[in-house]
Amino acid sequence: MIELRYFAWIRERVGTGHESYETQAATVADLIEELRGRDEGYAFAFSDPASVRVAVDQELVEPDAPLKGAREVAFFPPMTGG
Amino acid sequence: MIELRYFAWIRERVGTGHESYETQAATVADLIEELRGRDEGYAFAFSDPASVRVAVDQELVEPDAPLKGAREVAFFPPMTGG
Amino acid sequence: MQVRVQSEIFDMGAELNRFAERQVNAGAVVSFSGIVRDLATGGLKFMVIEHYPGMTEKALQAIAEDAVQRFQLYDAFILHRYGPLAPSDPIMMVATAARHRGDAFAGAEFLMDFLKSRAPFWKKEITSDDATWVEAREADEDALTRWKPDHSPD
Amino acid sequence: MQVRVQSEIFDMGAELNRFAERQVNAGAVVSFSGIVRDLATGGLKFMVIEHYPGMTEKALQAIAEDAVQRFQLYDAFILHRYGPLAPSDPIMMVATAARHRGDAFAGAEFLMDFLKSRAPFWKKEITSDDATWVEAREADEDALTRWKPDHSPD
């Protein structure tokens, strides 16, 4: 089980801020592909992979990052702090 | 008559902060040359022309600046504010 | 070095003074404060900032440590708010202390560039009839390239 | 735009707040504060700053106007002290306000570079047995070249 977290408009499109999720996906990109197939909300949230940022265990990663051992995966749009 | 003003170590070497002075010098450089001949203090103050900055009527000028019409000429070392 | 994430408003002058008083023999202190601007069209009621508790603090700490090391800063400070913010409220601030001004300025710009694009904050603008997530500016992502080791500084 | 020359100590936080409160819809406020450092050898009793009353105010005003125009600043502020200053006293500060952070930072650096080498202030360091005029750093004069129109920015 991985804890999934969603922020900003990705959270709004998915419809929840966090959930526990069982997956065999090997990489972040595989997981995104899997999530897109769940329902329309997920498909909408992940429709443009270029505008999705991912953190594994609270560290920014690239889409090819492996998920092995990950406890928490977070999805969010490009950051706009400051 | 021109009002001459001296600051920082130029003031200390000349021995005064300001004085009225009568001159026929055409340019700042001519005036410096003239002042150098006045006494040892002035000669010391102006011994290294590269480290003397000049303002005519409170505007920074180059040594070849004309003195015609000047009311106040100030001499000082490179500035060190901030 | 200090990083803080809070919803409460803060007093940028008081924060600057506290930061400066902590310094020993720093000749240069730089601060940057970000303030909620109204929209070009007017009518901003408030802004909401969402963040990622846990990751936010770690990201800010890493950015501050990186800045201190790169620019040999004596100290660095980052404060960022989340939650609802009114127009003209301060959003965040950073401060740096260094021996000379060049490092203090560069350190503060570095903090800002990384904070903008690498710390998990998202802004939403609320008007009376709309709520819009602020889009990341390409210029903000581009700003990071100037800090790459192979990018020769001017 | 405001420039001030005074012998009295000042509160940099209070000055920053006053400056920021004057702004309307500026997204970015940058401040720089210069502080009296002790000498490398220790033993600085105090610093004395001499200036050229009359010319100082005009020079600072011209520098501030130039910065506002070049970087489309909403506002600029310069405050510089003269007379005797104790170690760890604030010497001076500048502040800028702009729409975006790049201009606010560049404006503040520009103010500092010109103030350092073009405003008539001179520092003297007083120890228990010596009094030495601070020498201008070549780096400070060199810093001005980056603002020349024919110098392509990075």
PDB file of C-alpha atoms in Angstrom, chain A residues 5-9 11-12 55 57-58 60 72 74 76-82, chain C residues 50-52 54-55 58 80 92 115-119 121-124 133-134 136:
ATOM      1  CA  ARG A   5      -1.484  12.635  -2.124  1.00  0.00           C
ATOM      2  CA  TYR A   6      -2.916  15.225  -4.500  1.00  0.00           C
ATOM      3  CA  PHE A   7      -2.573  18.997  -4.403  1.00  0.00           C
ATOM      4  CA  ALA A   8      -4.097  22.101  -6.021  1.00  0.00           C
ATOM      5  CA  TRP A   9      -6.061  21.464  -9.225  1.00  0.00           C
ATOM      6  CA  ARG A  11      -6.560  17.344  -5.995  1.00  0.00           C
ATOM      7  CA  GLU A  12      -9.724  19.088  -7.212  1.00  0.00           C
ATOM      8  CA  ALA A  55       7.311  13.726  -5.206  1.00  0.00           C
ATOM      9  CA  ASP A  57       8.522  10.342  -0.062  1.00  0.00           C
ATOM     10  CA  GLN A  58       8.538  14.135  -0.211  1.00  0.00           C
ATOM     11  CA  LEU A  60      10.809  15.728  -6.243  1.00  0.00           C
ATOM     12  CA  GLU A  72       4.085   8.250  -0.136  1.00  0.00           C
ATOM     13  CA  ALA A  74       2.361  13.062  -4.261  1.00  0.00           C
ATOM     14  CA  PHE A  76       0.709  18.320  -8.059  1.00  0.00           C
ATOM     15  CA  PRO A  77       0.973  21.053 -10.704  1.00  0.00           C
ATOM     16  CA  PRO A  78       4.097  23.209 -11.168  1.00  0.00           C
ATOM     17  CA  MET A  79       4.684  25.112  -7.956  1.00  0.00           C
ATOM     18  CA  THR A  80       3.774  28.779  -7.641  1.00  0.00           C
ATOM     19  CA  GLY A  81       5.044  29.900  -4.241  1.00  0.00           C
ATOM     20  CA  GLY A  82       7.040  33.008  -3.450  1.00  0.00           C
TER      21      GLY A  82
ATOM     22  CA  GLU C  50      -2.095  25.429  -0.459  1.00  0.00           C
ATOM     23  CA  HIS C  51       1.065  23.595   0.547  1.00  0.00           C
ATOM     24  CA  TYR C  52       2.353  20.117   1.294  1.00  0.00           C
ATOM     25  CA  GLY C  54       6.070  17.926   5.776  1.00  0.00           C
ATOM     26  CA  MET C  55       7.604  18.283   2.336  1.00  0.00           C
ATOM     27  CA  LYS C  58      12.108  19.913   4.176  1.00  0.00           C
ATOM     28  CA  HIS C  80       6.117  31.455   3.890  1.00  0.00           C
ATOM     29  CA  MET C  92       6.466  35.392   2.327  1.00  0.00           C
ATOM     30  CA  LEU C 115      11.414  28.675  -3.572  1.00  0.00           C
ATOM     31  CA  LYS C 116       9.263  29.737  -6.556  1.00  0.00           C
ATOM     32  CA  SER C 117       9.718  26.539  -8.504  1.00  0.00           C
ATOM     33  CA  ARG C 118      10.870  23.886  -6.047  1.00  0.00           C
ATOM     34  CA  ALA C 119       8.897  24.408  -2.845  1.00  0.00           C
ATOM     35  CA  PHE C 121       3.160  25.919  -2.653  1.00  0.00           C
ATOM     36  CA  TRP C 122       0.240  26.667  -4.956  1.00  0.00           C
ATOM     37  CA  LYS C 123      -1.664  29.932  -5.197  1.00  0.00           C
ATOM     38  CA  LYS C 124      -5.334  30.304  -6.002  1.00  0.00           C
ATOM     39  CA  TRP C 133      -5.082  28.511  -9.800  1.00  0.00           C
ATOM     40  CA  VAL C 134      -2.121  30.747 -10.617  1.00  0.00           C
ATOM     41  CA  ALA C 136       3.606  28.793 -13.136  1.00  0.00           C
TER      42      ALA C 136
END
